[in-house]
Structures are given as structure tokens and as C-alpha cells.
mmCIF file of C-alpha atoms in Angstrom:
data_model
loop_
_atom_site.group_PDB
_atom_site.id
_atom_site.type_symbol
_atom_site.label_atom_id
_atom_site.label_comp_id
_atom_site.label_asym_id
_atom_site.label_seq_id
_atom_site.Cartn_x
_atom_site.Cartn_y
_atom_site.Cartn_z
ATOM 1 C CA PRO A 1 5.679 -42.809 -23.258
ATOM 2 C CA ILE A 2 4.947 -39.745 -25.362
ATOM 3 C CA PHE A 3 6.285 -39.568 -28.896
ATOM 4 C CA ILE A 4 6.438 -36.233 -30.695
ATOM 5 C CA ASP A 5 6.915 -36.007 -34.436
ATOM 6 C CA ASP A 6 7.484 -32.405 -35.399
ATOM 7 C CA SER A 7 8.005 -33.032 -39.107
ATOM 8 C CA GLY A 8 6.357 -30.299 -41.106
ATOM 9 C CA ALA A 9 3.628 -30.639 -43.722
ATOM 10 C CA LEU A 10 2.943 -34.338 -43.238
ATOM 11 C CA THR A 11 0.405 -36.001 -45.474
ATOM 12 C CA VAL A 12 -2.217 -38.255 -43.942
ATOM 13 C CA GLN A 13 -0.534 -41.194 -45.687
ATOM 14 C CA GLN A 14 2.779 -40.382 -43.990
ATOM 15 C CA MET A 15 1.043 -39.967 -40.641
ATOM 16 C CA ARG A 16 -0.827 -43.246 -41.150
ATOM 17 C CA GLY A 17 2.460 -45.088 -41.798
ATOM 18 C CA LYS A 18 4.133 -43.585 -38.733
ATOM 19 C CA ALA A 19 1.097 -44.273 -36.538
ATOM 20 C CA ARG A 20 0.854 -47.899 -37.702
ATOM 21 C CA ARG A 21 4.542 -48.470 -36.909
ATOM 22 C CA LEU A 22 4.230 -46.792 -33.532
ATOM 23 C CA LYS A 23 1.149 -48.838 -32.647
ATOM 24 C CA ALA A 24 2.903 -52.080 -33.649
ATOM 25 C CA ASP A 25 6.181 -51.240 -31.888
ATOM 26 C CA SER A 26 5.109 -49.418 -28.724
ATOM 27 C CA GLY A 27 1.347 -49.188 -28.636
ATOM 28 C CA LEU A 28 -0.700 -46.117 -29.453
ATOM 29 C CA ASP A 29 -3.453 -44.775 -27.214
ATOM 30 C CA LEU A 30 -3.966 -41.275 -28.612
ATOM 31 C CA LEU A 31 -2.980 -39.315 -31.714
ATOM 32 C CA ILE A 32 -2.879 -35.500 -31.601
ATOM 33 C CA VAL A 33 -2.573 -33.348 -34.719
ATOM 34 C CA ASP A 34 -1.363 -29.807 -34.049
ATOM 35 C CA TYR A 35 -2.825 -28.441 -36.249
ATOM 36 C CA LEU A 36 -4.960 -29.648 -39.138
ATOM 37 C CA GLN A 37 -4.194 -26.795 -41.535
ATOM 38 C CA LEU A 38 -0.448 -27.542 -41.318
ATOM 39 C CA MET A 39 -0.986 -30.938 -42.896
ATOM 40 C CA GLN A 40 -0.442 -31.413 -46.595
ATOM 41 C CA GLY A 41 -3.365 -32.619 -48.660
ATOM 42 C CA ARG A 42 -3.551 -34.316 -52.029
ATOM 43 C CA SER A 43 -1.823 -32.385 -54.781
ATOM 44 C CA ASP A 44 -4.779 -32.972 -57.126
ATOM 45 C CA ALA A 45 -7.312 -31.304 -54.815
ATOM 46 C CA GLU A 46 -9.256 -28.510 -56.496
ATOM 47 C CA SER A 47 -8.953 -26.106 -53.552
ATOM 48 C CA ARG A 48 -7.517 -25.792 -50.065
ATOM 49 C CA GLN A 49 -11.022 -26.361 -48.741
ATOM 50 C CA GLN A 50 -11.127 -29.693 -50.597
ATOM 51 C CA GLU A 51 -7.683 -30.591 -49.211
ATOM 52 C CA ILE A 52 -8.810 -29.905 -45.631
ATOM 53 C CA SER A 53 -11.994 -31.921 -46.219
ATOM 54 C CA ASP A 54 -9.930 -34.870 -47.461
ATOM 55 C CA ILE A 55 -7.533 -34.579 -44.510
ATOM 56 C CA SER A 56 -10.437 -34.442 -42.054
ATOM 57 C CA ARG A 57 -12.116 -37.535 -43.530
ATOM 58 C CA SER A 58 -8.797 -39.392 -43.678
ATOM 59 C CA LEU A 59 -8.069 -38.671 -40.007
ATOM 60 C CA LYS A 60 -11.505 -40.025 -39.101
ATOM 61 C CA ALA A 61 -10.754 -43.187 -41.100
ATOM 62 C CA LEU A 62 -7.341 -43.462 -39.406
ATOM 63 C CA ALA A 63 -8.965 -43.267 -35.972
ATOM 64 C CA LYS A 64 -11.280 -46.130 -36.893
ATOM 65 C CA GLU A 65 -8.531 -48.197 -38.508
ATOM 66 C CA LEU A 66 -6.173 -47.936 -35.526
ATOM 67 C CA ASP A 67 -8.965 -47.845 -32.931
ATOM 68 C CA VAL A 68 -7.487 -44.765 -31.252
ATOM 69 C CA PRO A 69 -8.926 -41.320 -30.621
ATOM 70 C CA VAL A 70 -7.543 -38.606 -32.882
ATOM 71 C CA VAL A 71 -7.533 -35.073 -31.488
ATOM 72 C CA ALA A 72 -7.129 -32.608 -34.347
ATOM 73 C CA LEU A 73 -6.569 -28.971 -33.485
ATOM 74 C CA SER A 74 -7.815 -26.467 -36.033
ATOM 75 C CA GLN A 75 -7.502 -22.785 -36.715
ATOM 76 C CA LEU A 76 -10.576 -20.608 -36.707
ATOM 77 C CA SER A 77 -11.518 -18.184 -39.450
ATOM 78 C CA ARG A 78 -11.040 -14.465 -38.849
ATOM 79 C CA ALA A 79 -14.831 -14.048 -38.827
ATOM 80 C CA VAL A 80 -14.876 -14.830 -35.111
ATOM 81 C CA GLU A 81 -12.870 -11.673 -34.384
ATOM 82 C CA SER A 82 -15.453 -9.447 -36.070
ATOM 83 C CA ARG A 83 -18.223 -10.538 -33.678
ATOM 84 C CA LYS A 84 -18.875 -8.964 -30.306
ATOM 85 C CA PRO A 85 -18.211 -10.903 -28.173
ATOM 86 C CA PRO A 86 -15.907 -13.068 -30.308
ATOM 87 C CA ILE A 87 -17.161 -16.389 -28.963
ATOM 88 C CA PRO A 88 -16.332 -19.196 -31.434
ATOM 89 C CA MET A 89 -19.051 -21.137 -33.243
ATOM 90 C CA LEU A 90 -18.953 -24.269 -35.389
ATOM 91 C CA ALA A 91 -19.110 -22.164 -38.563
ATOM 92 C CA ASP A 92 -15.767 -20.593 -37.577
ATOM 93 C CA LEU A 93 -13.754 -23.771 -38.201
ATOM 94 C CA ARG A 94 -11.310 -22.680 -40.853
ATOM 95 C CA GLU A 95 -11.385 -23.779 -44.486
ATOM 96 C CA SER A 96 -13.923 -26.568 -44.318
ATOM 97 C CA GLY A 97 -17.375 -27.532 -43.113
ATOM 98 C CA ALA A 98 -16.109 -31.114 -43.273
ATOM 99 C CA ILE A 99 -14.256 -30.635 -39.979
ATOM 100 C CA GLU A 100 -17.565 -30.000 -38.219
ATOM 101 C CA GLN A 101 -19.225 -32.845 -40.106
ATOM 102 C CA ASP A 102 -16.494 -35.441 -39.501
ATOM 103 C CA ALA A 103 -15.780 -34.638 -35.861
ATOM 104 C CA ASP A 104 -17.449 -36.600 -33.094
ATOM 105 C CA VAL A 105 -16.728 -33.815 -30.609
ATOM 106 C CA VAL A 106 -15.906 -30.138 -31.194
ATOM 107 C CA ILE A 107 -14.608 -28.126 -28.252
ATOM 108 C CA PHE A 108 -13.627 -24.458 -28.265
ATOM 109 C CA ILE A 109 -11.744 -22.514 -25.614
ATOM 110 C CA TYR A 110 -12.790 -18.892 -25.132
ATOM 111 C CA ARG A 111 -10.986 -16.497 -22.830
ATOM 112 C CA GLU A 112 -12.739 -13.157 -22.533
ATOM 113 C CA ASP A 113 -9.675 -11.539 -20.934
ATOM 114 C CA GLN A 114 -7.759 -12.068 -24.190
ATOM 115 C CA TYR A 115 -10.149 -9.692 -25.965
ATOM 116 C CA ASP A 116 -11.065 -7.304 -23.138
ATOM 117 C CA GLN A 117 -8.285 -6.208 -20.805
ATOM 118 C CA ASN A 118 -10.901 -4.814 -18.397
ATOM 119 C CA SER A 119 -12.698 -8.142 -18.188
ATOM 120 C CA GLU A 120 -13.864 -9.271 -14.782
ATOM 121 C CA LYS A 121 -13.143 -12.841 -15.906
ATOM 122 C CA LYS A 122 -9.346 -12.663 -15.713
ATOM 123 C CA GLY A 123 -7.880 -16.149 -15.853
ATOM 124 C CA ILE A 124 -11.240 -17.747 -16.660
ATOM 125 C CA ALA A 125 -11.514 -20.036 -19.670
ATOM 126 C CA ASP A 126 -14.886 -21.030 -21.050
ATOM 127 C CA ILE A 127 -14.725 -24.589 -22.375
ATOM 128 C CA LEU A 128 -17.439 -24.775 -25.024
ATOM 129 C CA VAL A 129 -18.582 -28.216 -26.162
ATOM 130 C CA ARG A 130 -20.411 -27.275 -29.358
ATOM 131 C CA LYS A 131 -20.786 -30.740 -30.834
ATOM 132 C CA HIS A 132 -20.918 -34.124 -29.149
ATOM 133 C CA ARG A 133 -22.163 -36.939 -31.341
ATOM 134 C CA ASN A 134 -22.889 -39.287 -28.435
ATOM 135 C CA GLY A 135 -23.582 -36.920 -25.585
ATOM 136 C CA PRO A 136 -24.606 -33.478 -24.432
ATOM 137 C CA THR A 137 -23.161 -30.148 -25.469
ATOM 138 C CA GLY A 138 -22.550 -27.434 -22.919
ATOM 139 C CA GLU A 139 -20.099 -25.125 -21.233
ATOM 140 C CA LYS A 140 -17.753 -25.314 -18.273
ATOM 141 C CA GLN A 141 -15.625 -22.592 -16.754
ATOM 142 C CA LEU A 142 -12.102 -23.390 -15.643
ATOM 143 C CA PHE A 143 -9.217 -21.339 -14.345
ATOM 144 C CA PHE A 144 -6.377 -21.051 -16.859
ATOM 145 C CA HIS A 145 -3.010 -20.849 -15.147
ATOM 146 C CA ASP A 146 -1.083 -19.203 -17.989
ATOM 147 C CA LYS A 147 2.306 -19.525 -16.321
ATOM 148 C CA PHE A 148 2.007 -23.298 -16.668
ATOM 149 C CA ALA A 149 -0.538 -23.473 -19.547
ATOM 150 C CA ARG A 150 -2.725 -25.549 -17.243
ATOM 151 C CA PHE A 151 -6.458 -25.615 -16.580
ATOM 152 C CA GLU A 152 -7.744 -25.978 -13.025
ATOM 153 C CA SER A 153 -11.157 -26.345 -11.466
ATOM 154 C CA LEU A 154 -12.729 -23.118 -10.217
ATOM 155 C CA GLU A 155 -14.089 -24.888 -7.164
ATOM 156 C CA ASN A 156 -12.279 -23.856 -3.986
ATOM 157 C CA ARG A 157 -10.223 -21.329 -5.938
ATOM 158 C CA GLU A 158 -10.278 -17.573 -5.543
ATOM 159 C CA VAL A 159 -9.897 -15.859 -8.917
ATOM 160 C CA VAL A 160 -7.759 -12.732 -8.852
#
């Protein structure tokens, strides 16, 4: 089963409590945070950057404690939009270098057709593995079927 908790501005402590209960009651195989900057950090943090750093480290600790992967989505800084082409880099992770440091894997999705309406890569999504602690980094192109928000292999597919 999939459980969705759409409570706003959760703290890591609140998420930890909910995840522990869920794991004990129903099992827990994966935890997804959508998105990191919507979480509430410690009130005594000196800056938002410090809050995000604390949240990032706490999510890493939660993953280890519960022995489950945690997928944390993050916003990018606006700096990416000022580059040509605006392909995301690790430095673009918003509000904290700790996200890059704490993550085992960092993956970006880049769709050229979202920035260039004349792009010849309509429907193509570049999946960019920019950090992989225990494996290779690299890129893979997939077809993004926007009607269903689904990625598909490009093999045996004609892109229109």
C-alpha cells in the first residue's frame, strides 16, 4: 500500500514519529519527501541554510535508523535559469551544500523543450546522475509522456 501524508511544514521529528509508526504497523519500504524546502527546521537555527542542512542530515539519519531509502526532492536555485543551456548542476541545489554532501545519489531531470520551444528534443528528458556514492554517474535519455507524467524508454519509440 501507498500512504500519503500531505500535512504541511512537518519537522523531521514529526516525520520520524510517523515513519516509525508506519513501519511498525504496516511496514515501510520507501520514504519520499516532496519537497525538502517545505519541511520545517529547528526554530533555533541561525539561517534557512542551517535549517535545510539540519533537515538533510536528519533525513539521512532517519534512513539509516529505519533501514529504508529516503528520496528527498529539492528545489533548485534560480542560478540555473541564468545559464545557457540551463542544465542543472550540483551547486544549484537550493539553500544548502549539505544536500549534496549528505545525499548518496543526486539525480536531475532536464527537459530542453521546456526552455526552447523550437527544440528538436520535444518530449525528451535527460536524466542526469550527478552524484552516486557507490556507483557511476552519467546520463540517460528517456521519453517523457506529459499526459501521464510517465517516463518511457526511447528504444523502439519514434519521437514526434
